[in-house]
Amino acid sequence: EAGVAQSPRYKIIEKRQSVAFWCNPISGHATLYWYQQILGQGPKLLIQFQNNGVVDDSQLPKDRFSAERLKGVDSTLKIQPAKLEDSAVYLCASSSDGRTGAYGYTFGSGTRLTVV
Amino acid sequence: RKEVEQDPGPFNVPEGATVAFNCTYSNSASQSFFWYRQDCRKEPKLLMSVYSSGNEDGRFTAQLNRASQYISLLIRDSKLSDSATYLCVVIGTSGTYKYIFGTGTRLKVLA
């Protein structure tokens, strides 16, 4: 089966600019996650969708980050305006077992964002 | 106290050695546990689930100690290809089934 697709692979922007990332989960996976991984740290959950509804966005900096999954399939994550500390890898993941993730996640290859 | 803690390493071991990592978690109600492997500049990939009874997959053994609130990963007969970062994952129970990642432990297997 095809994996989780993400684009772009790399992005370099200046601070205060906007950027958007795209994710297409594995077909049939209802649950989609966006994670931020800063160098040397473990991934941190930004937002979790179940179909097109938000399950958890408690760690999403809502003053600058937004995410949507309008049709319950692919998703976009936007940062506006970007700050230097947003430099990180943004990972999208999906899972097939509803909200629990008890069977593990499949991650996309990520988007490496550098803010200069 | 962090929810999930790991020794960042690096653990430098010779080929053929046995190496073990521990990961401690703070929420005693946590239900599910995993080990993920992350190669340099790659995404995390599921290595194995951690069951209450422990589980083994080839050279890898994972164990859970609920009383002391830690999980462990043992790698026997280390290969050069085992060099990676090993991420501990705990599924929390604070309202949502949230994956909580540790910071990872770096392993370098030396020839």
mmCIF file with all atom_site columns, C-alpha atoms in Angstrom, chain A:
data_model
loop_
_atom_site.group_PDB
_atom_site.id
_atom_site.type_symbol
_atom_site.label_atom_id
_atom_site.label_alt_id
_atom_site.label_comp_id
_atom_site.label_asym_id
_atom_site.label_entity_id
_atom_site.label_seq_id
_atom_site.pdbx_PDB_ins_code
_atom_site.Cartn_x
_atom_site.Cartn_y
_atom_site.Cartn_z
_atom_site.occupancy
_atom_site.B_iso_or_equiv
_atom_site.pdbx_formal_charge
_atom_site.auth_seq_id
_atom_site.auth_comp_id
_atom_site.auth_asym_id
_atom_site.auth_atom_id
_atom_site.pdbx_PDB_model_num
ATOM 1   C CA . GLU A 1 1   ? 0.000   0.000  0.000  1.00 0.00 ? 1   GLU A CA 1
ATOM 2   C CA . ALA A 1 2   ? 1.141   3.544  -0.626 1.00 0.00 ? 2   ALA A CA 1
ATOM 3   C CA . GLY A 1 3   ? 2.571   5.325  2.402  1.00 0.00 ? 3   GLY A CA 1
ATOM 4   C CA . VAL A 1 4   ? 1.822   8.730  3.868  1.00 0.00 ? 4   VAL A CA 1
ATOM 5   C CA . ALA A 1 5   ? 2.678   11.394 1.300  1.00 0.00 ? 5   ALA A CA 1
ATOM 6   C CA . GLN A 1 6   ? 3.979   14.803 2.303  1.00 0.00 ? 6   GLN A CA 1
ATOM 7   C CA . SER A 1 7   ? 5.125   17.828 0.368  1.00 0.00 ? 7   SER A CA 1
ATOM 8   C CA . PRO A 1 8   ? 7.241   19.783 0.041  1.00 0.00 ? 8   PRO A CA 1
ATOM 9   C CA . ARG A 1 9   ? 10.256  17.846 1.250  1.00 0.00 ? 9   ARG A CA 1
ATOM 10  C CA . TYR A 1 10  ? 12.194  20.989 2.165  1.00 0.00 ? 10  TYR A CA 1
ATOM 11  C CA . LYS A 1 11  ? 11.273  24.628 2.610  1.00 0.00 ? 11  LYS A CA 1
ATOM 12  C CA . ILE A 1 12  ? 13.351  27.680 3.461  1.00 0.00 ? 12  ILE A CA 1
ATOM 13  C CA . ILE A 1 13  ? 11.536  30.907 4.266  1.00 0.00 ? 13  ILE A CA 1
ATOM 14  C CA . GLU A 1 14  ? 12.272  34.188 5.959  1.00 0.00 ? 14  GLU A CA 1
ATOM 15  C CA . LYS A 1 15  ? 10.754  34.977 9.338  1.00 0.00 ? 15  LYS A CA 1
ATOM 16  C CA . ARG A 1 16  ? 7.315   36.556 9.163  1.00 0.00 ? 16  ARG A CA 1
ATOM 17  C CA . GLN A 1 17  ? 6.577   34.784 5.882  1.00 0.00 ? 17  GLN A CA 1
ATOM 18  C CA . SER A 1 18  ? 3.844   32.173 5.487  1.00 0.00 ? 18  SER A CA 1
ATOM 19  C CA . VAL A 1 19  ? 4.231   28.520 4.618  1.00 0.00 ? 19  VAL A CA 1
ATOM 20  C CA . ALA A 1 20  ? 1.916   25.569 4.046  1.00 0.00 ? 20  ALA A CA 1
ATOM 21  C CA . PHE A 1 21  ? 2.520   21.844 4.183  1.00 0.00 ? 21  PHE A CA 1
ATOM 22  C CA . TRP A 1 22  ? 0.403   19.122 2.622  1.00 0.00 ? 22  TRP A CA 1
ATOM 23  C CA . CYS A 1 23  ? -0.252  15.561 3.713  1.00 0.00 ? 23  CYS A CA 1
ATOM 24  C CA . ASN A 1 24  ? -2.119  12.668 2.152  1.00 0.00 ? 24  ASN A CA 1
ATOM 25  C CA . PRO A 1 25  ? -2.573  9.768  4.586  1.00 0.00 ? 25  PRO A CA 1
ATOM 26  C CA . ILE A 1 26  ? -2.754  6.089  3.787  1.00 0.00 ? 26  ILE A CA 1
ATOM 27  C CA . SER A 1 27  ? -6.024  5.319  2.051  1.00 0.00 ? 27  SER A CA 1
ATOM 28  C CA . GLY A 1 28  ? -8.735  4.464  4.538  1.00 0.00 ? 28  GLY A CA 1
ATOM 29  C CA . HIS A 1 29  ? -6.929  5.821  7.582  1.00 0.00 ? 29  HIS A CA 1
ATOM 30  C CA . ALA A 1 30  ? -9.408  7.960  9.447  1.00 0.00 ? 30  ALA A CA 1
ATOM 31  C CA . THR A 1 31  ? -6.967  9.398  11.951 1.00 0.00 ? 31  THR A CA 1
ATOM 32  C CA . LEU A 1 32  ? -4.357  11.926 10.878 1.00 0.00 ? 32  LEU A CA 1
ATOM 33  C CA . TYR A 1 33  ? -1.727  13.644 13.005 1.00 0.00 ? 33  TYR A CA 1
ATOM 34  C CA . TRP A 1 34  ? 0.670   16.533 12.550 1.00 0.00 ? 34  TRP A CA 1
ATOM 35  C CA . TYR A 1 35  ? 3.844   16.475 14.622 1.00 0.00 ? 35  TYR A CA 1
ATOM 36  C CA . GLN A 1 36  ? 6.661   18.966 15.025 1.00 0.00 ? 36  GLN A CA 1
ATOM 37  C CA . GLN A 1 37  ? 10.134  17.560 15.599 1.00 0.00 ? 37  GLN A CA 1
ATOM 38  C CA . ILE A 1 38  ? 12.833  20.000 16.601 1.00 0.00 ? 38  ILE A CA 1
ATOM 39  C CA . LEU A 1 39  ? 16.414  18.785 16.177 1.00 0.00 ? 39  LEU A CA 1
ATOM 40  C CA . GLY A 1 40  ? 17.449  16.580 19.080 1.00 0.00 ? 40  GLY A CA 1
ATOM 41  C CA . GLN A 1 41  ? 13.926  16.182 20.426 1.00 0.00 ? 41  GLN A CA 1
ATOM 42  C CA . GLY A 1 42  ? 11.136  13.687 20.047 1.00 0.00 ? 42  GLY A CA 1
ATOM 43  C CA . PRO A 1 43  ? 8.115   14.524 17.910 1.00 0.00 ? 43  PRO A CA 1
ATOM 44  C CA . LYS A 1 44  ? 5.511   16.734 19.567 1.00 0.00 ? 44  LYS A CA 1
ATOM 45  C CA . LEU A 1 45  ? 1.857   16.428 18.601 1.00 0.00 ? 45  LEU A CA 1
ATOM 46  C CA . LEU A 1 46  ? 0.411   19.593 17.107 1.00 0.00 ? 46  LEU A CA 1
ATOM 47  C CA . ILE A 1 47  ? -3.012  18.393 16.043 1.00 0.00 ? 47  ILE A CA 1
ATOM 48  C CA . GLN A 1 48  ? -5.001  15.188 15.651 1.00 0.00 ? 48  GLN A CA 1
ATOM 49  C CA . PHE A 1 49  ? -7.920  14.722 13.269 1.00 0.00 ? 49  PHE A CA 1
ATOM 50  C CA . GLN A 1 50  ? -10.514 11.970 13.274 1.00 0.00 ? 50  GLN A CA 1
ATOM 51  C CA . ASN A 1 51  ? -11.991 12.108 9.771  1.00 0.00 ? 51  ASN A CA 1
ATOM 52  C CA . ASN A 1 52  ? -12.472 15.861 9.303  1.00 0.00 ? 52  ASN A CA 1
ATOM 53  C CA . GLY A 1 53  ? -12.959 16.685 12.975 1.00 0.00 ? 53  GLY A CA 1
ATOM 54  C CA . VAL A 1 54  ? -10.293 17.913 15.394 1.00 0.00 ? 54  VAL A CA 1
ATOM 55  C CA . VAL A 1 55  ? -9.696  15.543 18.321 1.00 0.00 ? 55  VAL A CA 1
ATOM 56  C CA . ASP A 1 56  ? -6.795  17.330 19.977 1.00 0.00 ? 56  ASP A CA 1
ATOM 57  C CA . ASP A 1 57  ? -5.158  20.646 19.151 1.00 0.00 ? 57  ASP A CA 1
ATOM 58  C CA . SER A 1 58  ? -4.087  21.571 22.662 1.00 0.00 ? 58  SER A CA 1
ATOM 59  C CA . GLN A 1 59  ? -0.434  22.035 21.679 1.00 0.00 ? 59  GLN A CA 1
ATOM 60  C CA . LEU A 1 60  ? -1.061  23.910 18.436 1.00 0.00 ? 60  LEU A CA 1
ATOM 61  C CA . PRO A 1 61  ? 0.069   27.562 18.685 1.00 0.00 ? 61  PRO A CA 1
ATOM 62  C CA . LYS A 1 62  ? -3.190  28.858 17.331 1.00 0.00 ? 62  LYS A CA 1
ATOM 63  C CA . ASP A 1 63  ? -2.013  32.439 16.979 1.00 0.00 ? 63  ASP A CA 1
ATOM 64  C CA . ARG A 1 64  ? 0.158   31.374 14.060 1.00 0.00 ? 64  ARG A CA 1
ATOM 65  C CA . PHE A 1 65  ? -0.565  27.758 13.181 1.00 0.00 ? 65  PHE A CA 1
ATOM 66  C CA . SER A 1 66  ? -3.689  26.420 11.531 1.00 0.00 ? 66  SER A CA 1
ATOM 67  C CA . ALA A 1 67  ? -4.633  23.068 10.071 1.00 0.00 ? 67  ALA A CA 1
ATOM 68  C CA . GLU A 1 68  ? -7.544  21.671 8.173  1.00 0.00 ? 68  GLU A CA 1
ATOM 69  C CA . ARG A 1 69  ? -8.770  18.379 6.794  1.00 0.00 ? 69  ARG A CA 1
ATOM 70  C CA . LEU A 1 70  ? -11.857 19.447 4.933  1.00 0.00 ? 70  LEU A CA 1
ATOM 71  C CA . LYS A 1 71  ? -12.911 16.219 3.246  1.00 0.00 ? 71  LYS A CA 1
ATOM 72  C CA . GLY A 1 72  ? -11.528 13.833 5.812  1.00 0.00 ? 72  GLY A CA 1
ATOM 73  C CA . VAL A 1 73  ? -8.656  12.767 3.565  1.00 0.00 ? 73  VAL A CA 1
ATOM 74  C CA . ASP A 1 74  ? -5.699  15.035 2.912  1.00 0.00 ? 74  ASP A CA 1
ATOM 75  C CA . SER A 1 75  ? -4.689  17.835 5.218  1.00 0.00 ? 75  SER A CA 1
ATOM 76  C CA . THR A 1 76  ? -2.779  21.108 5.195  1.00 0.00 ? 76  THR A CA 1
ATOM 77  C CA . LEU A 1 77  ? -0.829  22.732 8.003  1.00 0.00 ? 77  LEU A CA 1
ATOM 78  C CA . LYS A 1 78  ? -0.104  26.450 7.748  1.00 0.00 ? 78  LYS A CA 1
ATOM 79  C CA . ILE A 1 79  ? 2.188   28.763 9.644  1.00 0.00 ? 79  ILE A CA 1
ATOM 80  C CA . GLN A 1 80  ? 1.568   32.483 9.404  1.00 0.00 ? 80  GLN A CA 1
ATOM 81  C CA . PRO A 1 81  ? 3.754   34.343 10.264 1.00 0.00 ? 81  PRO A CA 1
ATOM 82  C CA . ALA A 1 82  ? 6.730   32.057 10.791 1.00 0.00 ? 82  ALA A CA 1
ATOM 83  C CA . LYS A 1 83  ? 9.261   32.558 13.572 1.00 0.00 ? 83  LYS A CA 1
ATOM 84  C CA . LEU A 1 84  ? 12.835  31.358 13.819 1.00 0.00 ? 84  LEU A CA 1
ATOM 85  C CA . GLU A 1 85  ? 11.832  28.801 16.461 1.00 0.00 ? 85  GLU A CA 1
ATOM 86  C CA . ASP A 1 86  ? 9.460   27.138 13.984 1.00 0.00 ? 86  ASP A CA 1
ATOM 87  C CA . SER A 1 87  ? 12.485  25.624 12.236 1.00 0.00 ? 87  SER A CA 1
ATOM 88  C CA . ALA A 1 88  ? 11.821  21.897 12.541 1.00 0.00 ? 88  ALA A CA 1
ATOM 89  C CA . VAL A 1 89  ? 10.655  18.831 10.688 1.00 0.00 ? 89  VAL A CA 1
ATOM 90  C CA . TYR A 1 90  ? 6.891   18.649 10.342 1.00 0.00 ? 90  TYR A CA 1
ATOM 91  C CA . LEU A 1 91  ? 5.737   15.069 10.276 1.00 0.00 ? 91  LEU A CA 1
ATOM 92  C CA . CYS A 1 92  ? 2.349   13.813 9.234  1.00 0.00 ? 92  CYS A CA 1
ATOM 93  C CA . ALA A 1 93  ? 1.172   10.404 10.417 1.00 0.00 ? 93  ALA A CA 1
ATOM 94  C CA . SER A 1 94  ? -1.936  8.319  10.029 1.00 0.00 ? 94  SER A CA 1
ATOM 95  C CA . SER A 1 95  ? -3.379  5.282  11.754 1.00 0.00 ? 95  SER A CA 1
ATOM 96  C CA . SER A 1 96  ? -6.102  2.806  10.974 1.00 0.00 ? 96  SER A CA 1
ATOM 97  C CA . ASP A 1 97  ? -7.402  2.018  14.405 1.00 0.00 ? 97  ASP A CA 1
ATOM 98  C CA . GLY A 1 98  ? -9.513  4.991  15.231 1.00 0.00 ? 98  GLY A CA 1
ATOM 99  C CA . ARG A 1 99  ? -8.470  7.274  18.017 1.00 0.00 ? 99  ARG A CA 1
ATOM 100 C CA . THR A 1 100 ? -6.300  4.982  20.054 1.00 0.00 ? 100 THR A CA 1
ATOM 101 C CA . GLY A 1 101 ? -3.352  4.492  17.745 1.00 0.00 ? 101 GLY A CA 1
ATOM 102 C CA . ALA A 1 102 ? -2.866  1.174  19.485 1.00 0.00 ? 102 ALA A CA 1
ATOM 103 C CA . TYR A 1 103 ? -1.543  -0.483 16.328 1.00 0.00 ? 103 TYR A CA 1
ATOM 104 C CA . GLY A 1 104 ? 1.056   2.175  15.694 1.00 0.00 ? 104 GLY A CA 1
ATOM 105 C CA . TYR A 1 105 ? 1.358   5.086  13.362 1.00 0.00 ? 105 TYR A CA 1
ATOM 106 C CA . THR A 1 106 ? 2.772   5.351  9.866  1.00 0.00 ? 106 THR A CA 1
ATOM 107 C CA . PHE A 1 107 ? 4.722   8.545  9.349  1.00 0.00 ? 107 PHE A CA 1
ATOM 108 C CA . GLY A 1 108 ? 5.371   10.436 6.166  1.00 0.00 ? 108 GLY A CA 1
ATOM 109 C CA . SER A 1 109 ? 8.909   11.477 5.317  1.00 0.00 ? 109 SER A CA 1
ATOM 110 C CA . GLY A 1 110 ? 8.302   14.952 6.702  1.00 0.00 ? 110 GLY A CA 1
ATOM 111 C CA . THR A 1 111 ? 8.857   18.514 5.597  1.00 0.00 ? 111 THR A CA 1
ATOM 112 C CA . ARG A 1 112 ? 12.059  20.108 6.830  1.00 0.00 ? 112 ARG A CA 1
ATOM 113 C CA . LEU A 1 113 ? 11.384  23.806 7.456  1.00 0.00 ? 113 LEU A CA 1
ATOM 114 C CA . THR A 1 114 ? 14.160  26.316 7.938  1.00 0.00 ? 114 THR A CA 1
ATOM 115 C CA . VAL A 1 115 ? 13.203  29.836 8.955  1.00 0.00 ? 115 VAL A CA 1
ATOM 116 C CA . VAL A 1 116 ? 15.964  32.407 8.436  1.00 0.00 ? 116 VAL A CA 1
#
